[in-house]
XYZ file of C-alpha atoms in Angstrom:
683
model
C -88.035 -12.679 -10.372
C -88.257 -12.510 -6.804
C -86.835 -8.787 -6.878
C -90.069 -7.875 -9.241
C -92.120 -9.831 -6.614
C -90.823 -7.372 -4.048
C -90.819 -4.164 -6.100
C -94.309 -4.771 -6.207
C -95.378 -5.697 -2.959
C -94.381 -2.572 -2.279
C -96.761 -0.469 -3.729
C -99.183 1.264 -0.933
C -102.640 0.760 -0.586
C -102.736 -2.598 -2.362
C -103.576 -5.879 0.145
C -104.017 -8.829 -0.868
C -105.512 -12.223 1.210
C -105.324 -15.688 0.209
C -107.533 -17.709 -1.732
C -110.964 -19.182 0.105
C -109.639 -22.712 -1.226
C -107.377 -24.530 -2.343
C -108.500 -25.165 -5.816
C -106.851 -23.140 -8.581
C -108.796 -20.870 -10.826
C -109.189 -21.871 -14.673
C -108.908 -18.756 -15.828
C -105.446 -17.627 -16.601
C -103.838 -14.861 -13.607
C -102.112 -11.625 -14.586
C -98.274 -12.175 -13.440
C -96.375 -9.255 -11.268
C -94.507 -8.581 -14.799
C -97.375 -6.265 -15.923
C -97.796 -4.547 -12.842
C -100.441 -6.868 -11.285
C -101.091 -7.372 -7.654
C -99.348 -9.841 -6.131
C -101.779 -12.038 -3.589
C -99.596 -11.215 -1.029
C -97.828 -7.663 -0.052
C -95.743 -6.030 2.773
C -97.248 -3.685 4.515
C -95.274 0.001 4.021
C -95.416 0.514 8.210
C -92.529 0.449 9.974
C -91.668 1.075 14.077
C -91.192 4.727 14.565
C -87.864 6.041 14.683
C -86.712 3.455 12.862
C -85.735 4.762 9.062
C -84.355 2.651 5.891
C -81.314 2.324 4.749
C -79.968 2.778 1.386
C -77.655 0.854 0.145
C -75.145 1.830 -2.901
C -75.400 -1.967 -3.574
C -79.182 -1.457 -4.042
C -80.737 -2.836 -7.699
C -82.748 0.698 -7.510
C -81.153 4.299 -7.765
C -80.019 5.698 -4.448
C -82.280 8.375 -4.697
C -84.910 6.166 -4.004
C -86.843 5.503 -0.782
C -88.316 2.329 -1.460
C -85.017 0.066 -2.514
C -85.689 -3.599 -1.565
C -83.527 -3.695 1.707
C -85.293 -0.627 3.097
C -88.738 -1.874 2.344
C -88.234 -5.366 3.674
C -86.018 -4.411 6.489
C -88.133 -4.234 10.002
C -87.433 -3.824 13.326
C -88.682 -7.377 14.266
C -86.810 -9.106 11.208
C -90.209 -9.953 9.971
C -92.665 -8.143 7.705
C -95.015 -10.898 6.946
C -96.248 -10.716 10.682
C -97.499 -7.046 10.006
C -99.455 -7.195 6.436
C -102.906 -7.402 6.037
C -105.032 -9.067 3.241
C -107.459 -7.345 1.311
C -110.066 -9.500 -0.430
C -111.619 -7.664 -3.616
C -111.272 -10.171 -6.277
C -114.585 -11.633 -7.835
C -115.382 -15.250 -6.164
C -114.448 -17.960 -8.968
C -118.133 -19.884 -7.959
C -119.804 -16.924 -9.489
C -117.419 -16.881 -12.696
C -117.688 -20.419 -12.866
C -121.910 -20.421 -12.548
C -121.523 -17.710 -15.740
C -119.317 -19.805 -17.654
C -121.033 -23.264 -17.055
C -124.613 -22.189 -16.418
C -126.501 -22.291 -12.918
C -125.465 -24.678 -10.533
C -127.288 -27.924 -9.033
C -129.375 -27.054 -6.163
C -127.379 -28.538 -3.449
C -124.598 -26.520 -4.501
C -125.169 -22.751 -4.012
C -122.897 -20.214 -4.640
C -121.731 -18.029 -1.869
C -122.153 -14.681 -3.576
C -123.370 -13.554 -7.075
C -122.099 -10.293 -8.195
C -124.477 -10.797 -11.491
C -127.058 -13.184 -13.123
C -125.885 -13.210 -16.765
C -125.622 -16.286 -18.482
C -123.450 -17.727 -20.973
C -123.420 -16.980 -24.554
C -122.179 -19.315 -27.730
C -119.618 -16.268 -27.901
C -118.399 -16.745 -24.762
C -117.725 -20.527 -25.426
C -116.130 -19.292 -28.587
C -113.290 -17.714 -26.817
C -109.969 -19.398 -27.269
C -108.384 -20.179 -23.775
C -105.291 -22.670 -23.346
C -106.588 -25.449 -20.933
C -103.801 -27.776 -21.517
C -105.130 -29.498 -24.574
C -108.769 -29.926 -22.941
C -112.223 -28.448 -23.563
C -113.848 -25.955 -21.654
C -115.893 -28.726 -20.942
C -114.126 -31.701 -20.394
C -111.869 -29.215 -17.919
C -115.044 -28.322 -15.814
C -115.856 -32.413 -15.737
C -112.645 -33.044 -15.526
C -111.907 -34.406 -11.811
C -108.172 -34.889 -12.226
C -106.367 -33.147 -9.442
C -102.850 -33.497 -11.451
C -104.381 -31.616 -14.751
C -106.288 -28.713 -12.706
C -102.293 -28.424 -11.307
C -100.749 -28.004 -14.723
C -103.262 -25.589 -15.922
C -102.366 -23.613 -13.046
C -99.474 -24.388 -11.262
C -98.744 -21.054 -9.158
C -99.313 -21.615 -5.524
C -99.447 -18.688 -3.149
C -96.733 -18.687 -0.414
C -97.266 -19.318 2.860
C -95.727 -17.943 6.484
C -93.892 -21.109 6.809
C -92.510 -20.598 3.076
C -91.470 -16.563 4.275
C -89.933 -18.050 7.643
C -87.664 -20.645 6.198
C -86.528 -17.990 3.393
C -86.348 -15.571 6.613
C -82.636 -17.037 7.313
C -81.557 -17.339 3.187
C -82.535 -13.257 3.106
C -80.998 -11.692 5.960
C -77.817 -13.890 5.542
C -78.090 -12.060 2.054
C -78.573 -8.746 3.776
C -75.942 -9.105 6.212
C -73.341 -10.137 3.051
C -74.732 -6.767 1.637
C -73.935 -5.187 4.580
C -70.306 -6.138 4.556
C -69.822 -5.638 0.953
C -71.238 -2.298 1.413
C -69.032 -1.525 4.609
C -65.804 -2.744 2.598
C -66.538 -0.798 -0.656
C -67.187 1.868 1.510
C -63.630 1.640 3.302
C -62.075 0.817 -0.105
C -63.703 4.344 -1.427
C -62.424 6.071 1.722
C -58.916 4.476 0.688
C -58.948 5.826 -2.457
C -60.126 8.894 -1.748
C -57.076 9.632 0.633
C -54.987 8.050 -1.777
C -56.072 10.501 -4.316
C -55.384 13.090 -2.161
C -52.269 11.869 -1.110
C -51.289 11.277 -4.285
C -52.566 15.310 -5.362
C -50.274 16.297 -2.472
C -47.025 14.163 -3.308
C -47.834 15.255 -7.124
C -47.695 18.844 -5.509
C -44.515 17.853 -3.877
C -42.609 16.607 -6.411
C -43.492 20.021 -7.951
C -42.352 22.195 -5.403
C -39.079 19.516 -5.248
C -38.338 20.295 -8.840
C -38.744 23.566 -8.451
C -36.388 23.944 -5.742
C -33.957 21.581 -7.244
C -33.906 23.592 -10.356
C -32.827 26.868 -8.228
C -30.392 24.605 -6.335
C -28.670 23.689 -9.821
C -28.849 27.418 -10.607
C -27.255 28.494 -7.156
C -24.622 25.133 -7.269
C -23.470 26.218 -10.507
C -23.395 30.232 -9.958
C -21.283 29.070 -6.602
C -18.768 26.921 -8.341
C -18.107 30.108 -11.031
C -17.616 31.812 -7.799
C -16.013 29.848 -6.455
C -13.025 28.789 -9.178
C -12.726 32.184 -9.405
C -12.103 33.178 -5.622
C -11.204 29.303 -4.525
C -7.326 30.395 -4.984
C -7.614 33.725 -3.603
C -9.449 32.924 -0.352
C -6.793 29.894 -0.244
C -3.885 32.085 -0.073
C -5.524 34.599 2.150
C -7.272 32.419 4.803
C -5.148 30.058 8.090
C -7.299 27.635 9.477
C -7.725 27.594 13.402
C -6.540 23.516 12.766
C -3.108 24.664 11.176
C -2.450 27.481 14.241
C -3.042 25.044 16.481
C -1.217 21.883 15.196
C 1.922 24.434 14.601
C 1.669 25.528 17.927
C 1.566 22.785 19.958
C 0.842 19.904 17.715
C 3.598 16.946 17.816
C 6.437 17.181 15.231
C 5.504 14.054 12.608
C 4.805 13.545 9.220
C 1.276 15.447 9.438
C 3.063 18.332 11.394
C 5.377 18.413 8.191
C 2.544 18.671 5.931
C 0.786 21.471 8.161
C 4.311 23.124 7.612
C 4.519 23.163 4.092
C 0.723 24.460 3.877
C 1.837 27.546 6.387
C 4.900 28.187 3.928
C 3.152 28.009 0.603
C 0.410 30.588 2.627
C 3.797 32.915 3.878
C 5.444 32.832 0.576
C 1.987 33.725 -1.869
C 1.136 36.409 1.143
C 4.971 37.616 0.882
C 4.622 37.874 -3.243
C 0.960 39.613 -3.304
C 2.493 42.094 -0.347
C 5.274 43.119 -3.113
C 2.742 44.591 -5.486
C 1.332 47.841 -5.197
C -2.524 46.869 -4.317
C -3.163 46.236 -1.116
C -6.414 44.733 0.560
C -8.058 44.442 3.903
C -7.501 40.741 3.885
C -4.036 40.901 2.811
C -3.392 43.135 6.073
C -5.340 41.209 8.324
C -3.635 37.578 7.636
C 0.039 39.172 7.594
C 0.428 39.832 10.905
C -0.736 36.001 11.933
C 0.878 34.336 9.111
C 4.559 35.883 10.717
C 3.757 34.945 14.122
C 2.728 31.333 12.804
C 6.176 31.360 10.751
C 8.035 32.794 13.812
C 6.474 30.023 15.997
C 7.218 27.172 13.634
C 10.972 28.517 13.223
C 11.349 28.478 17.077
C 9.808 24.534 17.222
C 12.015 23.275 14.257
C 15.335 25.128 16.175
C 13.939 23.185 19.301
C 13.752 20.413 17.767
C 17.390 20.143 15.679
C 19.135 21.167 18.885
C 17.739 18.301 20.986
C 18.726 16.097 17.966
C 22.032 17.467 17.310
C 22.770 17.046 21.328
C 21.554 13.306 20.923
C 24.712 13.029 18.805
C 26.843 13.766 21.733
C 25.431 11.253 23.782
C 28.108 8.294 24.867
C 27.743 5.091 22.499
C 25.235 6.044 20.213
C 24.963 5.278 16.580
C 24.825 8.528 14.824
C 23.571 7.037 11.428
C 20.177 5.665 13.118
C 19.405 9.391 14.606
C 20.111 10.707 10.791
C 17.701 7.972 9.243
C 15.310 8.651 12.013
C 15.223 11.943 13.069
C 17.054 13.915 10.550
C 16.131 12.593 6.783
C 12.903 11.712 8.068
C 12.455 15.785 8.477
C 14.829 17.029 5.809
C 11.937 19.790 5.146
C 12.761 21.375 8.274
C 15.842 22.447 7.576
C 14.706 23.985 3.957
C 12.117 25.792 5.669
C 14.395 27.179 7.992
C 17.158 28.255 5.654
C 14.240 30.100 3.505
C 12.787 32.365 6.513
C 16.078 32.743 8.509
C 19.134 31.735 7.041
C 21.303 33.009 9.426
C 19.647 30.392 12.342
C 19.767 28.081 9.522
C 23.672 28.338 9.338
C 24.314 28.422 12.968
C 22.376 25.142 13.416
C 23.979 23.424 10.295
C 27.595 24.594 11.961
C 26.448 23.550 15.115
C 25.890 19.853 13.410
C 29.301 19.862 11.587
C 31.141 20.276 14.983
C 29.289 17.678 16.780
C 30.001 15.502 13.930
C 33.706 16.497 13.739
C 33.872 15.462 16.988
C 31.970 12.238 16.820
C 33.543 10.852 14.003
C 37.296 12.098 15.223
C 36.715 10.074 18.927
C 35.109 6.741 17.211
C 37.785 6.333 14.967
C 40.496 7.415 17.590
C 39.190 4.709 19.787
C 39.397 2.155 16.696
C 42.793 3.140 15.715
C 43.714 2.359 19.474
C 41.910 -1.125 19.141
C 43.449 -2.060 15.748
C 46.906 -0.961 17.056
C 46.497 -3.485 19.762
C 46.540 -6.362 17.033
C 49.937 -8.651 17.360
C 51.981 -7.518 13.908
C 54.702 -9.366 11.993
C 57.712 -7.220 12.426
C 60.026 -6.834 9.363
C 62.733 -4.691 9.946
C 66.152 -4.076 7.754
C 67.073 -7.682 8.717
C 64.522 -8.705 5.997
C 65.956 -7.543 3.330
C 67.190 -9.738 0.414
C 70.874 -9.713 0.060
C 70.949 -10.045 4.070
C 73.565 -12.607 4.937
C 72.464 -15.977 5.967
C 75.499 -16.668 8.213
C 75.089 -18.568 11.894
C 76.059 -15.320 13.414
C 73.760 -12.675 11.653
C 71.037 -15.462 11.773
C 71.657 -15.623 15.696
C 71.405 -11.872 15.673
C 68.558 -11.611 13.579
C 66.446 -14.227 15.716
C 67.451 -11.974 18.826
C 66.300 -8.969 17.352
C 63.053 -10.621 16.477
C 62.700 -11.733 19.488
C 62.911 -8.250 21.205
C 60.565 -6.832 18.569
C 57.609 -9.080 18.874
C 58.146 -11.481 21.835
C 56.210 -14.757 20.663
C 55.398 -14.116 17.322
C 55.553 -17.189 15.415
C 57.876 -17.194 12.568
C 57.271 -15.721 9.121
C 58.613 -15.367 5.500
C 59.026 -11.610 4.620
C 59.291 -12.956 1.075
C 56.479 -15.470 0.897
C 52.835 -13.679 -0.583
C 51.108 -16.986 0.427
C 47.430 -16.441 1.850
C 48.135 -12.768 2.345
C 46.504 -12.000 -1.280
C 42.972 -13.360 0.634
C 42.626 -9.572 1.821
C 42.477 -8.077 -1.718
C 40.083 -11.112 -2.947
C 38.135 -11.121 -0.319
C 34.599 -9.759 -0.700
C 33.797 -9.451 2.819
C 33.050 -5.608 3.349
C 32.540 -5.757 7.332
C 35.412 -4.129 8.930
C 36.122 -5.698 12.390
C 35.034 -4.118 15.850
C 37.165 -2.482 18.008
C 35.892 -5.254 20.908
C 36.990 -8.062 18.869
C 40.453 -6.279 17.737
C 41.147 -6.209 21.190
C 40.629 -9.585 21.914
C 41.666 -10.811 19.211
C 45.006 -12.979 19.771
C 46.550 -13.768 16.318
C 49.301 -12.231 14.777
C 48.412 -10.216 11.675
C 50.227 -8.223 8.506
C 50.231 -4.597 8.465
C 47.947 -4.713 5.773
C 45.221 -6.522 8.257
C 45.108 -2.685 10.305
C 45.129 -0.708 7.206
C 42.516 -2.931 5.301
C 39.898 -2.544 8.617
C 40.678 1.254 9.660
C 40.395 2.296 5.710
C 37.462 0.297 5.409
C 35.474 1.614 8.059
C 36.635 5.107 7.198
C 35.012 5.096 3.531
C 31.778 3.283 4.867
C 31.345 6.325 7.055
C 32.307 8.724 4.791
C 29.808 7.122 2.301
C 26.859 6.855 4.748
C 28.001 11.070 5.995
C 28.142 12.421 2.572
C 24.906 10.372 1.460
C 23.223 12.022 4.689
C 24.146 15.316 3.701
C 23.700 15.554 0.157
C 19.805 14.490 1.386
C 19.323 16.354 4.533
C 20.958 20.040 3.330
C 20.190 19.836 -0.339
C 18.383 21.924 -2.476
C 19.009 24.302 0.392
C 22.737 24.218 0.093
C 24.694 23.608 -2.828
C 26.551 20.936 -3.641
C 30.117 22.655 -3.648
C 28.971 23.718 0.058
C 27.569 20.229 1.153
C 31.601 18.971 -0.204
C 33.304 22.017 1.538
C 30.882 20.941 4.881
C 32.194 17.051 4.637
C 35.472 17.627 4.720
C 35.256 20.145 7.660
C 33.858 17.340 9.442
C 36.471 14.725 8.043
C 39.085 16.668 7.999
C 40.606 15.035 11.290
C 39.472 12.040 10.992
C 41.589 11.899 7.489
C 44.390 12.886 9.494
C 44.700 9.763 11.888
C 44.163 7.785 9.312
C 46.985 9.072 7.175
C 48.768 8.838 10.559
C 48.063 5.777 11.360
C 49.006 4.539 7.543
C 52.181 6.266 8.140
C 52.866 4.435 11.430
C 52.505 0.683 9.754
C 54.821 1.683 7.262
C 57.526 4.528 8.068
C 59.879 1.852 9.558
C 58.876 -1.613 8.088
C 60.742 -3.420 5.075
C 57.485 -5.420 4.125
C 57.546 -4.874 0.609
C 54.854 -7.291 -0.190
C 52.625 -5.602 2.887
C 53.129 -2.166 1.647
C 52.330 -3.132 -1.959
C 48.740 -4.852 -0.339
C 48.053 -1.549 0.910
C 48.507 0.498 -2.387
C 46.061 -2.181 -3.908
C 43.765 -2.091 -1.294
C 43.728 1.982 -1.663
C 42.985 1.806 -5.287
C 40.000 -0.524 -4.776
C 38.806 1.861 -2.005
C 39.131 4.387 -4.606
C 37.068 2.734 -7.312
C 34.626 1.711 -4.728
C 33.726 6.056 -3.883
C 33.903 6.500 -7.549
C 31.182 3.759 -7.901
C 29.279 5.296 -4.694
C 29.837 8.989 -6.358
C 31.381 10.431 -3.184
C 34.273 12.249 -4.443
C 35.173 14.295 -1.333
C 37.304 11.293 -0.040
C 39.324 11.605 -3.422
C 41.658 13.755 -1.581
C 42.324 11.272 1.458
C 42.697 8.192 -1.003
C 45.237 10.504 -2.811
C 47.357 11.389 0.392
C 47.609 8.119 1.820
C 48.908 6.439 -2.071
C 51.451 9.228 -1.707
C 52.307 7.922 1.473
C 52.665 4.582 0.357
C 54.647 4.897 -3.107
C 57.806 6.314 -1.781
C 57.763 3.941 1.142
C 57.619 1.337 -1.366
C 60.334 2.692 -3.466
C 62.375 3.096 -0.504
C 61.714 -0.598 0.635
C 62.693 -1.518 -2.841
C 65.915 0.222 -2.977
C 66.708 -1.220 0.211
C 66.752 -4.624 -1.446
C 68.735 -3.380 -4.289
C 71.352 -1.858 -2.003
C 71.515 -5.037 0.440
C 71.797 -7.025 -2.942
C 74.439 -5.032 -4.205
C 76.584 -4.880 -0.687
C 76.263 -8.147 -0.989
C 77.781 -8.571 -4.706
C 80.568 -5.983 -3.697
C 81.554 -8.245 -0.841
C 82.343 -11.219 -2.906
C 85.582 -9.598 -4.298
C 87.355 -10.447 -7.180
C 89.737 -13.260 -5.693
C 89.489 -16.064 -7.987
C 88.951 -19.234 -6.355
C 91.695 -22.242 -6.097
C 90.836 -25.663 -7.949
C 89.835 -27.659 -4.640
C 87.512 -24.448 -3.599
C 85.947 -24.580 -6.877
C 85.492 -28.462 -7.118
C 84.053 -28.181 -3.924
C 81.526 -25.320 -4.577
C 78.098 -26.515 -5.087
C 75.942 -25.704 -8.422
C 72.614 -25.740 -6.154
C 70.972 -22.049 -6.531
C 71.399 -19.361 -3.686
C 69.635 -18.229 -1.157
C 69.105 -14.835 -2.382
C 67.698 -16.557 -5.660
C 65.136 -18.377 -3.755
C 64.331 -14.585 -2.455
C 64.387 -12.631 -5.328
C 61.850 -15.140 -6.821
C 59.400 -15.059 -4.568
C 59.486 -11.493 -3.853
C 59.048 -11.421 -7.739
C 56.247 -13.720 -7.726
C 54.459 -11.443 -4.756
C 54.951 -8.462 -6.497
C 53.766 -9.807 -10.158
C 50.952 -11.452 -8.535
C 49.610 -8.126 -7.246
C 50.406 -6.423 -10.136
C 48.169 -8.408 -12.838
C 45.771 -5.162 -13.546
C 48.848 -2.875 -13.346
C 50.496 -1.053 -16.155
C 54.161 -0.726 -17.277
C 54.161 3.119 -15.583
C 53.971 2.092 -12.272
C 57.169 2.965 -10.041
C 57.148 -0.504 -8.448
C 57.890 -1.548 -12.309
C 61.316 0.499 -12.345
C 62.123 -0.752 -8.994
C 61.845 -4.299 -10.071
C 64.055 -3.691 -12.998
C 66.794 -2.268 -11.052
C 66.590 -5.084 -8.882
C 66.187 -7.593 -11.112
C 69.463 -6.464 -12.930
C 71.375 -6.570 -9.256
C 70.371 -10.195 -8.791
C 71.765 -11.224 -12.517
C 74.775 -9.368 -11.459
C 75.077 -10.863 -7.997
C 74.951 -14.613 -9.394
C 77.269 -14.120 -11.973
C 79.747 -12.838 -9.323
C 79.153 -15.464 -7.096
C 79.987 -17.988 -10.017
C 82.779 -16.198 -11.053
C 84.090 -16.370 -7.051
C 82.990 -19.741 -6.798
C 83.644 -21.568 -9.927
C 86.090 -19.647 -11.403
C 85.072 -18.508 -14.803
C 80.921 -17.203 -15.741
C 81.414 -19.120 -18.761
C 82.450 -22.526 -17.049
C 80.673 -25.439 -17.527
C 79.958 -25.507 -14.019
C 79.408 -21.660 -13.994
C 76.896 -21.970 -16.586
C 75.259 -24.735 -14.155
C 74.960 -22.939 -11.604
C 73.579 -20.098 -13.424
C 71.080 -22.199 -15.339
C 69.780 -23.494 -11.835
C 69.209 -20.458 -10.716
C 67.031 -18.702 -13.169
C 65.274 -22.178 -13.573
C 64.261 -21.664 -9.946
C 62.891 -18.235 -10.236
C 61.104 -19.653 -13.455
C 59.828 -22.448 -11.732
C 58.286 -19.968 -8.766
C 56.906 -17.688 -11.257
C 54.797 -20.897 -12.513
C 51.494 -19.763 -11.950
C 52.182 -16.194 -12.748
C 53.955 -17.443 -16.218
C 51.248 -20.173 -17.212
C 48.285 -17.283 -16.437
C 50.284 -14.606 -18.349
C 48.011 -11.758 -17.245
C 49.152 -8.656 -17.265
C 51.579 -6.626 -19.433
C 53.963 -6.398 -16.262
C 53.956 -9.902 -15.575
C 54.660 -10.991 -19.539
C 57.459 -8.600 -19.323
C 59.639 -10.320 -16.481
C 58.555 -14.118 -17.429
C 60.311 -13.190 -20.702
C 63.084 -11.939 -18.790
C 63.851 -14.928 -16.990
C 63.239 -17.123 -19.702
C 65.939 -15.263 -21.734
C 68.472 -16.116 -18.862
C 67.243 -18.877 -18.515
C 67.722 -19.891 -22.132
C 71.088 -18.157 -22.042
C 72.573 -20.336 -19.807
C 71.056 -23.451 -21.253
C 73.007 -23.263 -24.790
C 76.003 -24.760 -24.325
C 74.984 -26.668 -20.684
């Protein structure tokens, strides 16, 4: 191998010279593997100042100073020009002369080292001459056979120059690899150092983490034990700033609840025998903070109460947006300053008392501007319908209600719609003042009381929502009564004014049914404080209805008494008509209206007894009329007259009779059917 040759050439003191001729020696040569000397060696002399570089990639040890690269590196890049050749080998011609014998005279050896001859023993030596004997080899002139015997040819300067570039390229590659490996080694060393540092840091972090975990557990234990106590005793600057200067909104309410909680805790702890410095320090601060909160709550509530007194203001909007939304303010005020809370509550009550009284007084005046049908004593059941009386009645009606359209005092018609209508909206004051149509009295009653119970419901709901649980429900009911007492008086006065002089029995009964409907609605809404007003209104209406029914009965009785007992002449009896009397028609319409409005009423209402008395009086009137017109009631024509009258009444009660709703309706329909059948037997 070429490395072995270069290693042999690096031995000092050995110089080789090229052979004197191109002919190869027939003797086997010693190779460099056995430690022989190569024909060419490189000098170990180098230029001063340049030391050989040891490579970590050399094939010899790093400690050796005679590596391949170090021995082959020269300043000029070539080692062959500085080498020297020393010819110390034996002359080949002398060796041949010893073997073959003396040469011819023409061929003289250049140099003889000895004159010994060749013996037979020398000829018996075994040499490898490529299958030729020694003589054949000596006599042979074939250059090819000689070359095959010894294939070694010494390297010339041209060969070294040709291989120089290859070795220099190899040298540069080795140096580059050496540099890369040095860089890798440096990086690996740095990485190992960094890894060691990271490992140390990890160990340090693990130790710190363990210590922090222990501290955290200890802190949690301490915080769990001391947290509630510290929370009760501490007040943050943000809380103080919010209470003192913050805008009153939902966040302010939450902050107020926190202050209230700590104030109550401080009060509870202060009552204990053991006192500490923390309580003594936070006590004055909490007291000042509570007083500041009370001051701001007072100013806020007073401002809202003043807003209720503004003209054309909707109180329910202020109640929902500025009172109910901040209902915790009054609770805080009542706990810490009950006297001030009572004064503010009284201020609110007085304001709302004035508000509702003012609003409903204006509304009452607007409703009284509506045109109403006037039914007076001339619209009773037994009123005389003679031409003179009719003229007087028309004059009187035109005086009471100028330009009023004609009306039927005994026909219910569409008036029942006010009871069956599901529209729960009352007419506004503006529309009432602009309305030019004519109405019955139940229209005014319905609108006023509908608006009243709606506002009463809203106010009671507000009082229960804003003042509870600071105040009991009994106290809230008393406050509600205090607010609405004058307004209820206005409502009862309006009812009294509407029914005091009227003879509209159907209108008064409609007002009673509306009043009962409102009572059921208030029970459904759970507003018990309005029951007194409902009961008072009923007590105003029932006596007036009884009075009107008695007026109808008295009018029929007076009419009956005016008939006299004189028997008619035959001519008068013959000319008399058997058609139903006008009183019968009026009674039938009135009875139909009362029964239609009493489908859900029992037989214990006052109107039942009044209607029974009125029916008996009408029955006596018809019998008296038949007697004075047809002679005898039991006569054929008299029976026909009575049959026609009761048949008319039953016809008017047709829808009531068919529906058969209500105990009261069934009773009076059966009574009329019995009278009709009584006079139909022999008719």
